Amino acid sequence: MTQEQDIRNAVETLRRGGVILYPTDTVWGIGCDATNAEAVSRVFRIKQRDDSKALICLVDSDGRLQRYVRQVPDVAWQLIDCADKPLTLILDGAVNLAPNLIAADGSVGIRITKEPFSKQLCYRFQKALVSTSANISGQPAAQNYCDIDPAIIDAVDYVCWSRRQEHKPHTPSGIIKLRPDGEVKIIR
């Protein structure tokens, strides 16, 4: 299967409200349409995760990021520009997302992906994509496809073919929370 066909299949699944497994700029992820509350609920169930614990979103560009955060602070752009590894920002003022994806304080974790497959997937989907590690909550993140629990593979609607044969170390993104008052908190 070509990468083009793989992305097309994944996007069709996402548009139908389905859940996918896909390679990201960090570890393998469980994804769905970040604007679809029912799909987001399914991701929580698949991960066996309490829905009070936030999930993050991936987007493909600065413009797309601005569609989901009311006011992106200047320091966020500075951090994005100087980041040398994938960086998730927790920003206040989340908008246009499924309510069960937005934290109780109104924030959302969001990352602009630069990795070719996930960037193209986000671009073709034209919306924010949920991106949470492909593991049962509390278990180690799946660095490669071969690390994913078969129960998760069976629970999703589409598993991407791209990068399945890869066997190399991957780590989760850094996470920084930015508050409107200018406070910067490094989460990991």
PDB file of C-alpha atoms in Angstrom:
ATOM      1  CA  MET A   1       0.000   0.000   0.000  1.00  0.00           C
ATOM      2  CA  THR A   2       1.300   3.462  -0.829  1.00  0.00           C
ATOM      3  CA  GLN A   3       1.543   6.169   1.815  1.00  0.00           C
ATOM      4  CA  GLU A   4      -0.959   8.170  -0.252  1.00  0.00           C
ATOM      5  CA  GLN A   5      -3.547   5.351  -0.040  1.00  0.00           C
ATOM      6  CA  ASP A   6      -2.794   4.815   3.656  1.00  0.00           C
ATOM      7  CA  ILE A   7      -3.511   8.489   4.392  1.00  0.00           C
ATOM      8  CA  ARG A   8      -6.648   8.394   2.240  1.00  0.00           C
ATOM      9  CA  ASN A   9      -7.961   5.343   4.165  1.00  0.00           C
ATOM     10  CA  ALA A  10      -7.162   6.963   7.520  1.00  0.00           C
ATOM     11  CA  VAL A  11      -8.898  10.229   6.555  1.00  0.00           C
ATOM     12  CA  GLU A  12     -12.013   8.363   5.355  1.00  0.00           C
ATOM     13  CA  THR A  13     -12.126   6.532   8.694  1.00  0.00           C
ATOM     14  CA  LEU A  14     -11.731   9.793  10.641  1.00  0.00           C
ATOM     15  CA  ARG A  15     -14.480  11.502   8.639  1.00  0.00           C
ATOM     16  CA  ARG A  16     -16.860   8.632   9.488  1.00  0.00           C
ATOM     17  CA  GLY A  17     -16.166   9.225  13.199  1.00  0.00           C
ATOM     18  CA  GLY A  18     -13.759   6.294  13.453  1.00  0.00           C
ATOM     19  CA  VAL A  19     -10.642   5.779  15.530  1.00  0.00           C
ATOM     20  CA  ILE A  20      -7.229   5.067  14.001  1.00  0.00           C
ATOM     21  CA  LEU A  21      -3.759   3.912  15.035  1.00  0.00           C
ATOM     22  CA  TYR A  22      -1.006   5.902  13.356  1.00  0.00           C
ATOM     23  CA  PRO A  23       2.666   6.844  13.562  1.00  0.00           C
ATOM     24  CA  THR A  24       3.341  10.369  14.834  1.00  0.00           C
ATOM     25  CA  ASP A  25       6.303  12.650  15.353  1.00  0.00           C
ATOM     26  CA  THR A  26       6.832  10.858  18.683  1.00  0.00           C
ATOM     27  CA  VAL A  27       5.339   7.450  19.580  1.00  0.00           C
ATOM     28  CA  TRP A  28       2.491   5.556  17.844  1.00  0.00           C
ATOM     29  CA  GLY A  29      -0.830   7.226  18.538  1.00  0.00           C
ATOM     30  CA  ILE A  30      -4.516   6.547  18.852  1.00  0.00           C
ATOM     31  CA  GLY A  31      -6.342   9.224  16.919  1.00  0.00           C
ATOM     32  CA  CYS A  32      -9.755  10.545  16.037  1.00  0.00           C
ATOM     33  CA  ASP A  33     -11.477  13.735  14.942  1.00  0.00           C
ATOM     34  CA  ALA A  34     -10.789  16.199  17.776  1.00  0.00           C
ATOM     35  CA  THR A  35     -14.156  17.872  17.126  1.00  0.00           C
ATOM     36  CA  ASN A  36     -16.193  14.656  17.504  1.00  0.00           C
ATOM     37  CA  ALA A  37     -17.163  14.050  21.155  1.00  0.00           C
ATOM     38  CA  GLU A  38     -18.345  10.472  20.531  1.00  0.00           C
ATOM     39  CA  ALA A  39     -15.042   9.534  18.864  1.00  0.00           C
ATOM     40  CA  VAL A  40     -13.095  11.177  21.712  1.00  0.00           C
ATOM     41  CA  SER A  41     -15.127   9.108  24.215  1.00  0.00           C
ATOM     42  CA  ARG A  42     -14.171   5.949  22.313  1.00  0.00           C
ATOM     43  CA  VAL A  43     -10.483   6.851  22.607  1.00  0.00           C
ATOM     44  CA  PHE A  44     -10.863   7.221  26.384  1.00  0.00           C
ATOM     45  CA  ARG A  45     -12.549   3.784  26.518  1.00  0.00           C
ATOM     46  CA  ILE A  46      -9.895   2.121  24.331  1.00  0.00           C
ATOM     47  CA  LYS A  47      -7.131   3.507  26.541  1.00  0.00           C
ATOM     48  CA  GLN A  48      -9.123   2.624  29.673  1.00  0.00           C
ATOM     49  CA  ARG A  49      -8.372   6.155  30.775  1.00  0.00           C
ATOM     50  CA  ASP A  50     -10.328   8.412  33.109  1.00  0.00           C
ATOM     51  CA  ASP A  51     -11.823  11.169  30.989  1.00  0.00           C
ATOM     52  CA  SER A  52     -10.620  13.766  33.499  1.00  0.00           C
ATOM     53  CA  LYS A  53      -7.087  13.158  32.150  1.00  0.00           C
ATOM     54  CA  ALA A  54      -6.613  15.275  29.062  1.00  0.00           C
ATOM     55  CA  LEU A  55      -5.699  14.051  25.584  1.00  0.00           C
ATOM     56  CA  ILE A  56      -3.628  16.116  23.183  1.00  0.00           C
ATOM     57  CA  CYS A  57      -4.214  17.191  19.588  1.00  0.00           C
ATOM     58  CA  LEU A  58      -1.980  17.323  16.552  1.00  0.00           C
ATOM     59  CA  VAL A  59      -2.256  19.945  13.834  1.00  0.00           C
ATOM     60  CA  ASP A  60      -0.242  20.542  10.675  1.00  0.00           C
ATOM     61  CA  SER A  61       0.318  24.303  10.760  1.00  0.00           C
ATOM     62  CA  ASP A  62       0.330  27.586  12.655  1.00  0.00           C
ATOM     63  CA  GLY A  63      -2.954  28.523  10.986  1.00  0.00           C
ATOM     64  CA  ARG A  64      -4.666  25.345  12.099  1.00  0.00           C
ATOM     65  CA  LEU A  65      -3.402  25.854  15.670  1.00  0.00           C
ATOM     66  CA  GLN A  66      -5.078  29.257  15.725  1.00  0.00           C
ATOM     67  CA  ARG A  67      -8.449  27.680  14.859  1.00  0.00           C
ATOM     68  CA  TYR A  68      -8.456  25.793  18.179  1.00  0.00           C
ATOM     69  CA  VAL A  69      -7.032  28.316  20.648  1.00  0.00           C
ATOM     70  CA  ARG A  70      -8.757  31.652  21.228  1.00  0.00           C
ATOM     71  CA  GLN A  71      -5.503  33.635  21.671  1.00  0.00           C
ATOM     72  CA  VAL A  72      -2.099  32.029  21.129  1.00  0.00           C
ATOM     73  CA  PRO A  73       0.390  33.921  23.332  1.00  0.00           C
ATOM     74  CA  ASP A  74       3.553  35.299  21.736  1.00  0.00           C
ATOM     75  CA  VAL A  75       5.723  33.097  23.936  1.00  0.00           C
ATOM     76  CA  ALA A  76       4.035  30.023  22.396  1.00  0.00           C
ATOM     77  CA  TRP A  77       5.253  31.018  18.931  1.00  0.00           C
ATOM     78  CA  GLN A  78       8.748  31.626  20.325  1.00  0.00           C
ATOM     79  CA  LEU A  79       8.798  28.160  21.921  1.00  0.00           C
ATOM     80  CA  ILE A  80       7.517  26.511  18.734  1.00  0.00           C
ATOM     81  CA  ASP A  81      10.184  28.277  16.667  1.00  0.00           C
ATOM     82  CA  CYS A  82      13.076  27.280  18.911  1.00  0.00           C
ATOM     83  CA  ALA A  83      11.965  23.722  19.812  1.00  0.00           C
ATOM     84  CA  ASP A  84      14.439  21.109  18.573  1.00  0.00           C
ATOM     85  CA  LYS A  85      12.138  18.167  19.373  1.00  0.00           C
ATOM     86  CA  PRO A  86       8.351  17.695  19.343  1.00  0.00           C
ATOM     87  CA  LEU A  87       6.738  20.089  21.814  1.00  0.00           C
ATOM     88  CA  THR A  88       3.165  19.993  23.093  1.00  0.00           C
ATOM     89  CA  LEU A  89       1.857  23.253  24.492  1.00  0.00           C
ATOM     90  CA  ILE A  90      -1.018  23.423  26.941  1.00  0.00           C
ATOM     91  CA  LEU A  91      -2.853  26.609  26.079  1.00  0.00           C
ATOM     92  CA  ASP A  92      -5.876  28.300  27.601  1.00  0.00           C
ATOM     93  CA  GLY A  93      -8.931  29.305  25.621  1.00  0.00           C
ATOM     94  CA  ALA A  94      -9.604  26.101  23.672  1.00  0.00           C
ATOM     95  CA  VAL A  95     -12.339  26.507  21.039  1.00  0.00           C
ATOM     96  CA  ASN A  96     -13.927  24.496  18.222  1.00  0.00           C
ATOM     97  CA  LEU A  97     -13.046  21.136  19.829  1.00  0.00           C
ATOM     98  CA  ALA A  98     -15.120  18.341  21.345  1.00  0.00           C
ATOM     99  CA  PRO A  99     -16.105  19.425  24.885  1.00  0.00           C
ATOM    100  CA  ASN A 100     -14.695  16.194  26.386  1.00  0.00           C
ATOM    101  CA  LEU A 101     -11.286  17.039  24.899  1.00  0.00           C
ATOM    102  CA  ILE A 102     -11.057  20.396  26.650  1.00  0.00           C
ATOM    103  CA  ALA A 103      -9.696  20.330  30.226  1.00  0.00           C
ATOM    104  CA  ALA A 104     -11.841  21.627  33.094  1.00  0.00           C
ATOM    105  CA  ASP A 105      -9.809  24.869  33.112  1.00  0.00           C
ATOM    106  CA  GLY A 106     -10.576  25.480  29.421  1.00  0.00           C
ATOM    107  CA  SER A 107      -7.123  24.487  28.162  1.00  0.00           C
ATOM    108  CA  VAL A 108      -6.003  22.035  25.502  1.00  0.00           C
ATOM    109  CA  GLY A 109      -2.714  20.282  24.806  1.00  0.00           C
ATOM    110  CA  ILE A 110      -1.786  20.835  21.166  1.00  0.00           C
ATOM    111  CA  ARG A 111       1.264  20.239  18.974  1.00  0.00           C
ATOM    112  CA  ILE A 112       2.231  21.195  15.435  1.00  0.00           C
ATOM    113  CA  THR A 113       3.727  18.072  13.888  1.00  0.00           C
ATOM    114  CA  LYS A 114       6.636  18.317  11.477  1.00  0.00           C
ATOM    115  CA  GLU A 115       6.965  14.554  10.842  1.00  0.00           C
ATOM    116  CA  PRO A 116       5.959  13.864   7.209  1.00  0.00           C
ATOM    117  CA  PHE A 117       3.289  11.168   7.699  1.00  0.00           C
ATOM    118  CA  SER A 118       1.363  12.764  10.582  1.00  0.00           C
ATOM    119  CA  LYS A 119       1.717  16.251   9.050  1.00  0.00           C
ATOM    120  CA  GLN A 120       0.241  15.046   5.753  1.00  0.00           C
ATOM    121  CA  LEU A 121      -2.514  13.162   7.617  1.00  0.00           C
ATOM    122  CA  CYS A 122      -3.475  16.322   9.544  1.00  0.00           C
ATOM    123  CA  TYR A 123      -3.287  18.426   6.383  1.00  0.00           C
ATOM    124  CA  ARG A 124      -5.524  16.053   4.413  1.00  0.00           C
ATOM    125  CA  PHE A 125      -7.994  15.730   7.291  1.00  0.00           C
ATOM    126  CA  GLN A 126      -8.208  19.539   7.612  1.00  0.00           C
ATOM    127  CA  LYS A 127      -8.963  19.362  11.339  1.00  0.00           C
ATOM    128  CA  ALA A 128      -7.175  18.787  14.621  1.00  0.00           C
ATOM    129  CA  LEU A 129      -6.480  15.131  15.282  1.00  0.00           C
ATOM    130  CA  VAL A 130      -6.470  13.527  18.724  1.00  0.00           C
ATOM    131  CA  SER A 131      -3.039  12.086  19.398  1.00  0.00           C
ATOM    132  CA  THR A 132      -2.619  10.006  22.515  1.00  0.00           C
ATOM    133  CA  SER A 133      -0.071   7.246  22.981  1.00  0.00           C
ATOM    134  CA  ALA A 134      -1.195   3.828  21.728  1.00  0.00           C
ATOM    135  CA  ASN A 135      -1.217   2.075  25.079  1.00  0.00           C
ATOM    136  CA  ILE A 136      -3.572   1.127  27.887  1.00  0.00           C
ATOM    137  CA  SER A 137      -3.433   3.903  30.487  1.00  0.00           C
ATOM    138  CA  GLY A 138      -0.547   3.302  32.888  1.00  0.00           C
ATOM    139  CA  GLN A 139       1.408   1.039  30.522  1.00  0.00           C
ATOM    140  CA  PRO A 140       4.492   2.177  28.575  1.00  0.00           C
ATOM    141  CA  ALA A 141       3.909   4.154  25.371  1.00  0.00           C
ATOM    142  CA  ALA A 142       4.232   2.167  22.127  1.00  0.00           C
ATOM    143  CA  GLN A 143       7.440   3.457  20.546  1.00  0.00           C
ATOM    144  CA  ASN A 144       6.924   1.252  17.480  1.00  0.00           C
ATOM    145  CA  TYR A 145       4.001  -0.618  15.971  1.00  0.00           C
ATOM    146  CA  CYS A 146       5.287  -3.945  17.355  1.00  0.00           C
ATOM    147  CA  ASP A 147       4.901  -2.542  20.906  1.00  0.00           C
ATOM    148  CA  ILE A 148       1.131  -1.964  20.622  1.00  0.00           C
ATOM    149  CA  ASP A 149      -1.126  -4.179  22.751  1.00  0.00           C
ATOM    150  CA  PRO A 150      -3.270  -6.411  20.466  1.00  0.00           C
ATOM    151  CA  ALA A 151      -6.371  -5.290  22.403  1.00  0.00           C
ATOM    152  CA  ILE A 152      -5.812  -1.743  21.156  1.00  0.00           C
ATOM    153  CA  ILE A 153      -5.237  -2.899  17.573  1.00  0.00           C
ATOM    154  CA  ASP A 154      -8.526  -4.824  17.710  1.00  0.00           C
ATOM    155  CA  ALA A 155     -10.426  -1.859  19.201  1.00  0.00           C
ATOM    156  CA  VAL A 156      -9.712   0.708  16.473  1.00  0.00           C
ATOM    157  CA  ASP A 157     -11.303   1.054  13.032  1.00  0.00           C
ATOM    158  CA  TYR A 158      -8.151   1.512  10.949  1.00  0.00           C
ATOM    159  CA  VAL A 159      -4.459   0.790  11.524  1.00  0.00           C
ATOM    160  CA  CYS A 160      -2.072   2.740   9.311  1.00  0.00           C
ATOM    161  CA  TRP A 161       0.469   0.718   7.324  1.00  0.00           C
ATOM    162  CA  SER A 162       3.136   3.384   7.136  1.00  0.00           C
ATOM    163  CA  ARG A 163       6.159   2.903   9.409  1.00  0.00           C
ATOM    164  CA  ARG A 164       4.907  -0.440  10.811  1.00  0.00           C
ATOM    165  CA  GLN A 165       8.300  -2.075  10.162  1.00  0.00           C
ATOM    166  CA  GLU A 166      10.220   0.630  11.989  1.00  0.00           C
ATOM    167  CA  HIS A 167      12.233  -0.431  15.052  1.00  0.00           C
ATOM    168  CA  LYS A 168      13.912   2.546  16.640  1.00  0.00           C
ATOM    169  CA  PRO A 169      13.611   4.508  19.858  1.00  0.00           C
ATOM    170  CA  HIS A 170      10.917   7.186  20.037  1.00  0.00           C
ATOM    171  CA  THR A 171      10.019   9.340  22.999  1.00  0.00           C
ATOM    172  CA  PRO A 172       6.918  11.331  23.929  1.00  0.00           C
ATOM    173  CA  SER A 173       6.941  15.077  23.304  1.00  0.00           C
ATOM    174  CA  GLY A 174       7.988  17.703  25.763  1.00  0.00           C
ATOM    175  CA  ILE A 175       5.016  19.408  27.410  1.00  0.00           C
ATOM    176  CA  ILE A 176       4.904  23.034  28.534  1.00  0.00           C
ATOM    177  CA  LYS A 177       1.856  24.733  30.040  1.00  0.00           C
ATOM    178  CA  LEU A 178       1.451  28.439  29.312  1.00  0.00           C
ATOM    179  CA  ARG A 179      -0.869  30.522  31.457  1.00  0.00           C
ATOM    180  CA  PRO A 180      -2.471  33.822  30.388  1.00  0.00           C
ATOM    181  CA  ASP A 181      -0.602  35.600  33.219  1.00  0.00           C
ATOM    182  CA  GLY A 182       2.706  34.657  31.560  1.00  0.00           C
ATOM    183  CA  GLU A 183       3.539  31.744  33.872  1.00  0.00           C
ATOM    184  CA  VAL A 184       5.420  28.945  32.108  1.00  0.00           C
ATOM    185  CA  LYS A 185       5.330  25.463  33.648  1.00  0.00           C
ATOM    186  CA  ILE A 186       7.390  22.573  32.277  1.00  0.00           C
ATOM    187  CA  ILE A 187       5.368  19.359  32.628  1.00  0.00           C
ATOM    188  CA  ARG A 188       7.915  17.036  30.960  1.00  0.00           C
TER     189      ARG A 188
END
